[in-house]
Coordinates of C-alpha atoms in Angstrom, one line a residue:
X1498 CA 122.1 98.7 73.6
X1499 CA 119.9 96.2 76.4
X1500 CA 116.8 96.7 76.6
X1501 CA 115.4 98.5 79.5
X1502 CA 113.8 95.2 80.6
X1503 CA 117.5 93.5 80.6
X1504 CA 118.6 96.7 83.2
X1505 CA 115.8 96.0 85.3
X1506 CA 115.9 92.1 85.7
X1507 CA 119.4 93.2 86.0
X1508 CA 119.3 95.5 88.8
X1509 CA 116.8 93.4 90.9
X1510 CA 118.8 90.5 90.5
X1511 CA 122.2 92.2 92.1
X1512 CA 120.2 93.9 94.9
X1513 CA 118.9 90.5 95.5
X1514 CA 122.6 88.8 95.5
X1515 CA 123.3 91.6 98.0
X1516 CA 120.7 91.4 100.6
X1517 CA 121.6 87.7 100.4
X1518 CA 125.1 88.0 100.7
X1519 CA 125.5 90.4 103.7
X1520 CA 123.8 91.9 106.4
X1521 CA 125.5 95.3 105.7
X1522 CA 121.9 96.5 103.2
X1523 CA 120.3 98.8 105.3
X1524 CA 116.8 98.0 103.9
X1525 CA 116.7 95.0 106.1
X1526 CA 117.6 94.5 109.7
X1527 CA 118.7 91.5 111.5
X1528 CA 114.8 91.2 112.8
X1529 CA 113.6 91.4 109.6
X1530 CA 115.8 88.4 107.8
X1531 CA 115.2 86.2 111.2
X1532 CA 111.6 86.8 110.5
X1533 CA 111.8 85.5 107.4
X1534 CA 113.5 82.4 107.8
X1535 CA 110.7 81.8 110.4
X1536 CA 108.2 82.6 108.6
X1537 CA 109.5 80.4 105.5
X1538 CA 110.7 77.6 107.1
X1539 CA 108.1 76.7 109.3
X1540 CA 104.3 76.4 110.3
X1541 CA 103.3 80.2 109.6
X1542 CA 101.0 79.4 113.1
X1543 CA 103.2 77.6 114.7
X1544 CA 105.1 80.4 117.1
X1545 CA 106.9 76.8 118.7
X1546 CA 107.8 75.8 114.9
X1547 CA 109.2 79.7 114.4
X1548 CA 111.1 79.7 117.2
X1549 CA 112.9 76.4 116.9
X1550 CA 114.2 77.9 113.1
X1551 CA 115.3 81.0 114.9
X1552 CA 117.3 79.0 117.5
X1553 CA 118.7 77.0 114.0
X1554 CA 119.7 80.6 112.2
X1555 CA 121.2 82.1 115.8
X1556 CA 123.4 78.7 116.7
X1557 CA 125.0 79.6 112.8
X1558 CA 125.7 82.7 113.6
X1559 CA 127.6 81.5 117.1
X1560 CA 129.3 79.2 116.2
X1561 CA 131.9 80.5 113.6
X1562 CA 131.3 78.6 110.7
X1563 CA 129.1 80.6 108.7
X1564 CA 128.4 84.3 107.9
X1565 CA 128.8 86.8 110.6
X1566 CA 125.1 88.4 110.2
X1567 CA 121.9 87.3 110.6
X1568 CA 121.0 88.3 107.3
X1569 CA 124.1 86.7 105.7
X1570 CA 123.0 83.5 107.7
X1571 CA 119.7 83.6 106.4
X1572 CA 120.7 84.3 102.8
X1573 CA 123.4 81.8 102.5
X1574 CA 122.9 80.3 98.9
X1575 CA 120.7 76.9 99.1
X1576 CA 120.5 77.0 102.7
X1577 CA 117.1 78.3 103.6
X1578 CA 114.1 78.6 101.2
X1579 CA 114.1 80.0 97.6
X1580 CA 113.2 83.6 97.8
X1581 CA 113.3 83.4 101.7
X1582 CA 114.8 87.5 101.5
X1583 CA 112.3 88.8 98.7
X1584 CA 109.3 87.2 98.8
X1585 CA 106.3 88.8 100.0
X1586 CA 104.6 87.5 103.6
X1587 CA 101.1 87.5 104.1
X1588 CA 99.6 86.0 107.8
X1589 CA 101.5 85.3 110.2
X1590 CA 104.2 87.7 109.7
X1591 CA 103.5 89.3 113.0
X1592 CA 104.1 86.0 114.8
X1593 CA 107.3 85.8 113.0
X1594 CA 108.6 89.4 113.4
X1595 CA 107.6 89.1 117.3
X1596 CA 108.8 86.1 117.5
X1597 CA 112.5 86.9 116.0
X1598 CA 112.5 90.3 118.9
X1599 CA 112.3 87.3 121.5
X1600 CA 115.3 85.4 119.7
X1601 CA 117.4 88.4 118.9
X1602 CA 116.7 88.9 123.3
X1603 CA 118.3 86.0 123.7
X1604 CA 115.5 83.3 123.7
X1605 CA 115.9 79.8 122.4
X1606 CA 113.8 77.0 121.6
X1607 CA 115.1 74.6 124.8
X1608 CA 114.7 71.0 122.8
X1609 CA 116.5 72.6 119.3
X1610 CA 119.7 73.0 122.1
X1611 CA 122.4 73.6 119.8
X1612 CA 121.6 71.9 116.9
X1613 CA 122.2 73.7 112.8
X1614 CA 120.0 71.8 111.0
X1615 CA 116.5 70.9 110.2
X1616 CA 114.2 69.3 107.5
X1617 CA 110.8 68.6 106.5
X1618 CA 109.8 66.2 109.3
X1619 CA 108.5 62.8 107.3
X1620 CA 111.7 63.1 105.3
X1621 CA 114.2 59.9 105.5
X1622 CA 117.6 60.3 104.6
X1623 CA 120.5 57.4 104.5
X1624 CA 122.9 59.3 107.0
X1625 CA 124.0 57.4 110.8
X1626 CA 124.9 61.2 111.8
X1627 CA 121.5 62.6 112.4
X1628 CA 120.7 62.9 115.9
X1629 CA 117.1 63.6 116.0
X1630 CA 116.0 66.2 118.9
X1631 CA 113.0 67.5 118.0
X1632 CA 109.7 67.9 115.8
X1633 CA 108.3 71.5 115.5
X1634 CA 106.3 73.5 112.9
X1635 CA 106.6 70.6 110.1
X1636 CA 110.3 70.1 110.6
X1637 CA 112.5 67.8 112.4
X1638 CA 115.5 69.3 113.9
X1639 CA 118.9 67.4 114.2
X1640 CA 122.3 67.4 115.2
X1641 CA 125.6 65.7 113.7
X1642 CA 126.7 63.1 115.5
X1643 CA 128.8 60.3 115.0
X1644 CA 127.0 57.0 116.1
X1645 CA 124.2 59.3 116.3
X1646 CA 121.6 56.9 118.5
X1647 CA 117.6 58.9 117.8
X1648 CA 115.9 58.8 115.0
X1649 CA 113.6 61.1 113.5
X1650 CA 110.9 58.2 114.4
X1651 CA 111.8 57.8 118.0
X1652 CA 111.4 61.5 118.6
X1653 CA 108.0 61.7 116.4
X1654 CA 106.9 58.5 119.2
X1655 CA 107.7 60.6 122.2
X1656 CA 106.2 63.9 121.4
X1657 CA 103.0 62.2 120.3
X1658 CA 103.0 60.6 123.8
X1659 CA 103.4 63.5 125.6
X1660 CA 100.7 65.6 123.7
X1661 CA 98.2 62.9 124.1
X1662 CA 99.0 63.1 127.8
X1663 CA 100.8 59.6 128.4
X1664 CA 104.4 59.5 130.4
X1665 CA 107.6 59.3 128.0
X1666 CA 108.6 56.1 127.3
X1667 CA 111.5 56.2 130.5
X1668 CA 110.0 59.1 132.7
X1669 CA 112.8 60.2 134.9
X1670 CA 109.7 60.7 137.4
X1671 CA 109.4 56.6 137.1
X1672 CA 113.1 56.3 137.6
X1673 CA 113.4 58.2 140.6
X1674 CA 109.9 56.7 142.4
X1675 CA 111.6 53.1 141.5
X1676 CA 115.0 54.2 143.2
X1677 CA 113.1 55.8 146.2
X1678 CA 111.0 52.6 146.9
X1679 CA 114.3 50.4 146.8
X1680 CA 116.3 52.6 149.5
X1681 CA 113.3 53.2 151.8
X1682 CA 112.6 50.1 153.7
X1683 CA 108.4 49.4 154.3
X1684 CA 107.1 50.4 157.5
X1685 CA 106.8 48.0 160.4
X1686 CA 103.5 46.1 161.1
X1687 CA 102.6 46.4 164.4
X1688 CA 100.6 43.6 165.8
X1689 CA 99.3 42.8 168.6
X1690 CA 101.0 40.7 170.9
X1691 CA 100.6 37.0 171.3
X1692 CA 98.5 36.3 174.4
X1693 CA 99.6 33.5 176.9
X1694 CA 99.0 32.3 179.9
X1695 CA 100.4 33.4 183.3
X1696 CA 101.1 29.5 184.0
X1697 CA 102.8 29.1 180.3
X1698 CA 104.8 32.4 180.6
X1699 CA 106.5 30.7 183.9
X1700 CA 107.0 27.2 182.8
X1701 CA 108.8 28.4 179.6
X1702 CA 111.0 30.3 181.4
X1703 CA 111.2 27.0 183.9
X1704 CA 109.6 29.0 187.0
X1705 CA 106.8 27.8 188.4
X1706 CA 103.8 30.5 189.2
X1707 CA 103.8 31.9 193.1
X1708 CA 99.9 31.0 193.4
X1709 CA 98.8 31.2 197.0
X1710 CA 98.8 27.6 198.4
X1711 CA 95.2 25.7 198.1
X1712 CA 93.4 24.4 201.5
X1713 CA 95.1 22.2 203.5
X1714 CA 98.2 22.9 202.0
X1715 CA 101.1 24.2 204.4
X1716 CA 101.7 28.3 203.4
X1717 CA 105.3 29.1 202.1
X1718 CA 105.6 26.3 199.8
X1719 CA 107.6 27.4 196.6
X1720 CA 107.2 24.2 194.3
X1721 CA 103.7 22.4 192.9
X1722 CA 103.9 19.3 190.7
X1723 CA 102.0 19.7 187.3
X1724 CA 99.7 18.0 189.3
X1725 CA 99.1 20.5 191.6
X1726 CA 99.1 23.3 188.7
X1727 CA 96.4 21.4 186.5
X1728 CA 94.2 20.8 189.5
X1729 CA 94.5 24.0 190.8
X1730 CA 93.9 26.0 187.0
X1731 CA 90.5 23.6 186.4
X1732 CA 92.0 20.7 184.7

């Protein structure tokens, strides 16, 4: 006959293999296993870091290829962390469980987009199909791509930059000025215009000046000599 310590270990065991099977235990609701994730998988202060997991757990569920429940998303074997549906939480399990009511609303963490997988960020691994998208709450969030062109280091660059307040490496704010400042011409410089004398305005034009005819001279004359034009102007 086993010993009433076998039954036990027995009994917790296969109401743990339950809970982490299915979602159908109603012990634990869909909140309460997305809280858990969150609050397993990432910074227990970061509500950014919880958020980005939820998004993780929530694309699963959507897209068909794994278990139909929250809870039998977040309890799929070596997916998420050991003992992420009985282990007890301590602080910051409010975060998480408020957090998971925004996520079960429909919420998602906009830079996770519809990426399923994350790991601890620092973490290098020998794979071209990691798309790197995003660092939150100690993890780096990637998608499977092939060719996949970001790496875990790129992304780690640009979110540094833009916490410490500098532009992204390719601002689309620096594009767009750049573009704008090629299609708009520079305004015109208006200066003022070139001063010249009566007598040079006519003679470039090959007219000579109507001045009124010196002393002695016959009135209604309509020609001078250069002469004439110097003498009469001071020269």
């Amino acid at each position: 006959m086993p010993s009433s310590r076998f039954v036990l270990t027995s009994l917790a065991l296969g109401t743990l293999a339950v809970v982490g099977g299915c979602a159908s235990v109603p012990r634990m609701s869909s909140e309460e296993c997305l809280a858990r994730a969150m609050y397993f998988e990432s910074n227990r202060s970061s509500e950014e870091g919880m958020l980005a997991v939820g998004t993780v757990v929530m694309n699963r569920l959507e897209s068909g290829r794994y278990p139909k429940s929250v809870c039998g998303v977040v309890g799929q074997p070596n997916q998420f962390a050991p003992g992420v549906l009985s282990k007890s939480m301590g602080k910051g399990r409010d975060l998480a469980a408020k957090t998971a009511r925004r996520v079960l609303r429909g919420e998602r963490h906009p830079r996770v987009e519809k990426a399923m997988f994350f790991h601890t960020a620092g973490y290098s691994y020998p794979y071209s199909n990691m798309q790197y998208l995003t660092i939150q709450g100690g993890n780096a969030f990637y998608d499977k791509r092939r060719g996949a062109t970001v790496t875990q280091r790129m992304v780690a660059e640009r979110e540094e930059a833009e916490r410490a307040g500098r532009l992204p490496f390719n601002p689309p704010q620096r594009s767009e000025a750049a573009a704008q400042a090629v299609q708009t011409p520079a305004p015109a410089i208006m200066r003022p215009p070139v001063q010249s004398s009566r007598i040079a305005r006519q003679m470039t034009v090959g007219k000579a000046p109507s001045l009124p005819p010196p002393p002695g001279r016959p009135a209604g004359l309509d020609s001078m000599s250069i002469e004439d034009l110097i003498q009469e102007n001071g020269g």
